[in-house]
Tab-separated table of C-alpha atoms in Angstrom:
chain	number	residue	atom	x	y	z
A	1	UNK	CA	-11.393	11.391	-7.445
A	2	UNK	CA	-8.597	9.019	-8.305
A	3	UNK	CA	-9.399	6.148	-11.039
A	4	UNK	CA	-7.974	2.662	-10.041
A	5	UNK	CA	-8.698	-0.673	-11.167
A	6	UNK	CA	-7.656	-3.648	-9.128
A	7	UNK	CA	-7.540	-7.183	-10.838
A	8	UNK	CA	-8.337	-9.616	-8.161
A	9	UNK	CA	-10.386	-12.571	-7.502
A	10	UNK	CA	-13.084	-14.201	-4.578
A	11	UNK	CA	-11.652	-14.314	-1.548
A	12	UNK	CA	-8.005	-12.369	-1.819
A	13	UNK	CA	-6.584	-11.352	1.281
A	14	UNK	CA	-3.866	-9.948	-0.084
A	15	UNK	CA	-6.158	-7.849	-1.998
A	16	UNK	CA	-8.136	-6.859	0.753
A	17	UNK	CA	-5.087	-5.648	2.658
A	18	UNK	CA	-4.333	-3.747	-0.270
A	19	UNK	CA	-7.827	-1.687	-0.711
A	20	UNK	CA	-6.942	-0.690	3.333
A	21	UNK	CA	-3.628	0.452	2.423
A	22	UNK	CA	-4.959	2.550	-0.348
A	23	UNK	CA	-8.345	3.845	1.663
A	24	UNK	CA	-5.186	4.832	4.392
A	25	UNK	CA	-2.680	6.272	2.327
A	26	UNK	CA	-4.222	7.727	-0.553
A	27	UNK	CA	-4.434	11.433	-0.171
A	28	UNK	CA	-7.350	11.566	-2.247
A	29	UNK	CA	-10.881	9.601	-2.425
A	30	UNK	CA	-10.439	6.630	-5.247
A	31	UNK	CA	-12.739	5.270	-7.258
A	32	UNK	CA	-11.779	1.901	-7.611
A	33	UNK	CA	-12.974	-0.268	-10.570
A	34	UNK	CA	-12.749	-4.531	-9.357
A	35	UNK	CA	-11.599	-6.677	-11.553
A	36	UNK	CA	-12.817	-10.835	-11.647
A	37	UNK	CA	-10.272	-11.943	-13.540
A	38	UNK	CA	-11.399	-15.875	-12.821
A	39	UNK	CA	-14.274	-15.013	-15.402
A	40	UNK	CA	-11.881	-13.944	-18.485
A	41	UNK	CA	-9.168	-16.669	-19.603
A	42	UNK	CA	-6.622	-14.061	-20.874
A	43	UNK	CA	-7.261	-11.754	-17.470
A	44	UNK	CA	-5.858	-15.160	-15.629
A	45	UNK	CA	-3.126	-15.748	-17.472
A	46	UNK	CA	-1.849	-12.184	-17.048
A	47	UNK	CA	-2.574	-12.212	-13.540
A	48	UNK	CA	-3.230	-15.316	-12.317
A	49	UNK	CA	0.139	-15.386	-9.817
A	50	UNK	CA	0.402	-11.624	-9.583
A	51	UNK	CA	-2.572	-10.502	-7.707
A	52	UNK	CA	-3.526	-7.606	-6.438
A	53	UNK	CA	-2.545	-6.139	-9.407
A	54	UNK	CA	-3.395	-1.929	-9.287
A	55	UNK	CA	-4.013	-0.154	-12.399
A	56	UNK	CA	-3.780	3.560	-12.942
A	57	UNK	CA	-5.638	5.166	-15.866
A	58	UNK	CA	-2.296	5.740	-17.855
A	59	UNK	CA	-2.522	1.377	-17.407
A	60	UNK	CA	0.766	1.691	-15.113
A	61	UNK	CA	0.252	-1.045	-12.991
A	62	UNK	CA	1.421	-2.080	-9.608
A	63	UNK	CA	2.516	-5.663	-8.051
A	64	UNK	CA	2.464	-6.411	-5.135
A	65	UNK	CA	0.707	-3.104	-3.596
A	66	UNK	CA	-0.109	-4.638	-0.550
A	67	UNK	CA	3.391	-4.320	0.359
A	68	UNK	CA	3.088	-0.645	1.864
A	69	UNK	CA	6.471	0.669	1.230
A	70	UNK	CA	5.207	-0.764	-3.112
A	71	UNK	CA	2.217	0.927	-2.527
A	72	UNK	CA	3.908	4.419	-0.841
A	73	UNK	CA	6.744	4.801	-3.589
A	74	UNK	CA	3.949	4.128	-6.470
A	75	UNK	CA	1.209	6.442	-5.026
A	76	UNK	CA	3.664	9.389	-4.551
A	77	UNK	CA	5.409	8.796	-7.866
A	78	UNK	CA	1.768	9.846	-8.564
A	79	UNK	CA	1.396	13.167	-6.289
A	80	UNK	CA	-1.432	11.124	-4.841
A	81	UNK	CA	0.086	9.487	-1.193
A	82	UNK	CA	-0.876	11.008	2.039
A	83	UNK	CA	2.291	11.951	3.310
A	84	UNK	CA	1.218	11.850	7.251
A	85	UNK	CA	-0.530	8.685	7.107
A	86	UNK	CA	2.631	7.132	5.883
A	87	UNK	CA	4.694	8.679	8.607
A	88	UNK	CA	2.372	7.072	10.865
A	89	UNK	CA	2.273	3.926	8.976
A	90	UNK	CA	5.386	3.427	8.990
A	91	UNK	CA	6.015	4.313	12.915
A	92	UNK	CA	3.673	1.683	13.425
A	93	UNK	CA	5.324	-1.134	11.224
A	94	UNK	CA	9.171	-0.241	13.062
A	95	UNK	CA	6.876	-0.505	16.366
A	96	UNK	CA	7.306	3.189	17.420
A	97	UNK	CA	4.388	5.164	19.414
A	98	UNK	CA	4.993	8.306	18.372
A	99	UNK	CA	6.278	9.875	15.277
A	100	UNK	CA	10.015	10.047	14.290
A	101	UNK	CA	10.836	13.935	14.678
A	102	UNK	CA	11.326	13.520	18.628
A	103	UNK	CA	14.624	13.839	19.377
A	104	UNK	CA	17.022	12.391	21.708
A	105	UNK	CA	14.514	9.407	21.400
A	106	UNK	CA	16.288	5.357	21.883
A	107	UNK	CA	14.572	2.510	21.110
A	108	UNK	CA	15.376	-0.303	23.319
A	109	UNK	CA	13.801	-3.438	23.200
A	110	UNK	CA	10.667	-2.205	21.360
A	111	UNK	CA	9.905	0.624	23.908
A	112	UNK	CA	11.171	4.400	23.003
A	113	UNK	CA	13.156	6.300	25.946
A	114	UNK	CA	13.407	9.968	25.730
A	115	UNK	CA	16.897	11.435	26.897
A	116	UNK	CA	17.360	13.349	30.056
A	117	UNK	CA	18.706	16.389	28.279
């Protein structure tokens, strides 16, 4: 299991798109520690403007994570990123159907044509 804190606040979307991209891309289950950082003064002054924020247990944080490409690089810095989901992910985000290994594939006007041969 896979110890992350995430300093966030009521009502984040961006943090809530975060903890999806994690529970999708982590290869492992995480145990994941919230943060309120509206009830410590210091907590919102470090993070007020930078939330999500996700903390490893070596305290290496992350910006931004709910930006997956942030959250891909930082999680396999880590060993820890699912390596199909973000093939898939990302298929998904250029607006592909299937995966990028097919060959002879063109991508016109957001639908994929497969060669003749």
């Amino acid at each position: 299991m896979i110890p992350l804190t995430l300093y966030t606040t009521l009502g984040c979307h961006l943090c809530s798109q975060l903890e999806g991209l994690l529970g999708h891309l982590c290869g492992e289950p995480v145990a994941l520690a919230r943060v309120e950082i509206s009830e410590d003064d210091a907590l919102m002054e470090r993070y007020e403007v930078r939330i999500p924020v996700l903390a490893d247990d070596q305290g290496e944080e992350l910006d931004r994570g709910f930006e997956a490409p942030r959250l891909a690089a930082w999680l396999a810095e880590r060993g820890w990123l699912n390596e199909a989901a973000w093939e898939a992910l990302q298929c998904q985000l250029e607006g592909e159907e299937t995966p990028r290994e097919v060959q002879g594939a063109e991508m016109r006007r957001g639908r994929r044509y497969l060669g003749c041969g």
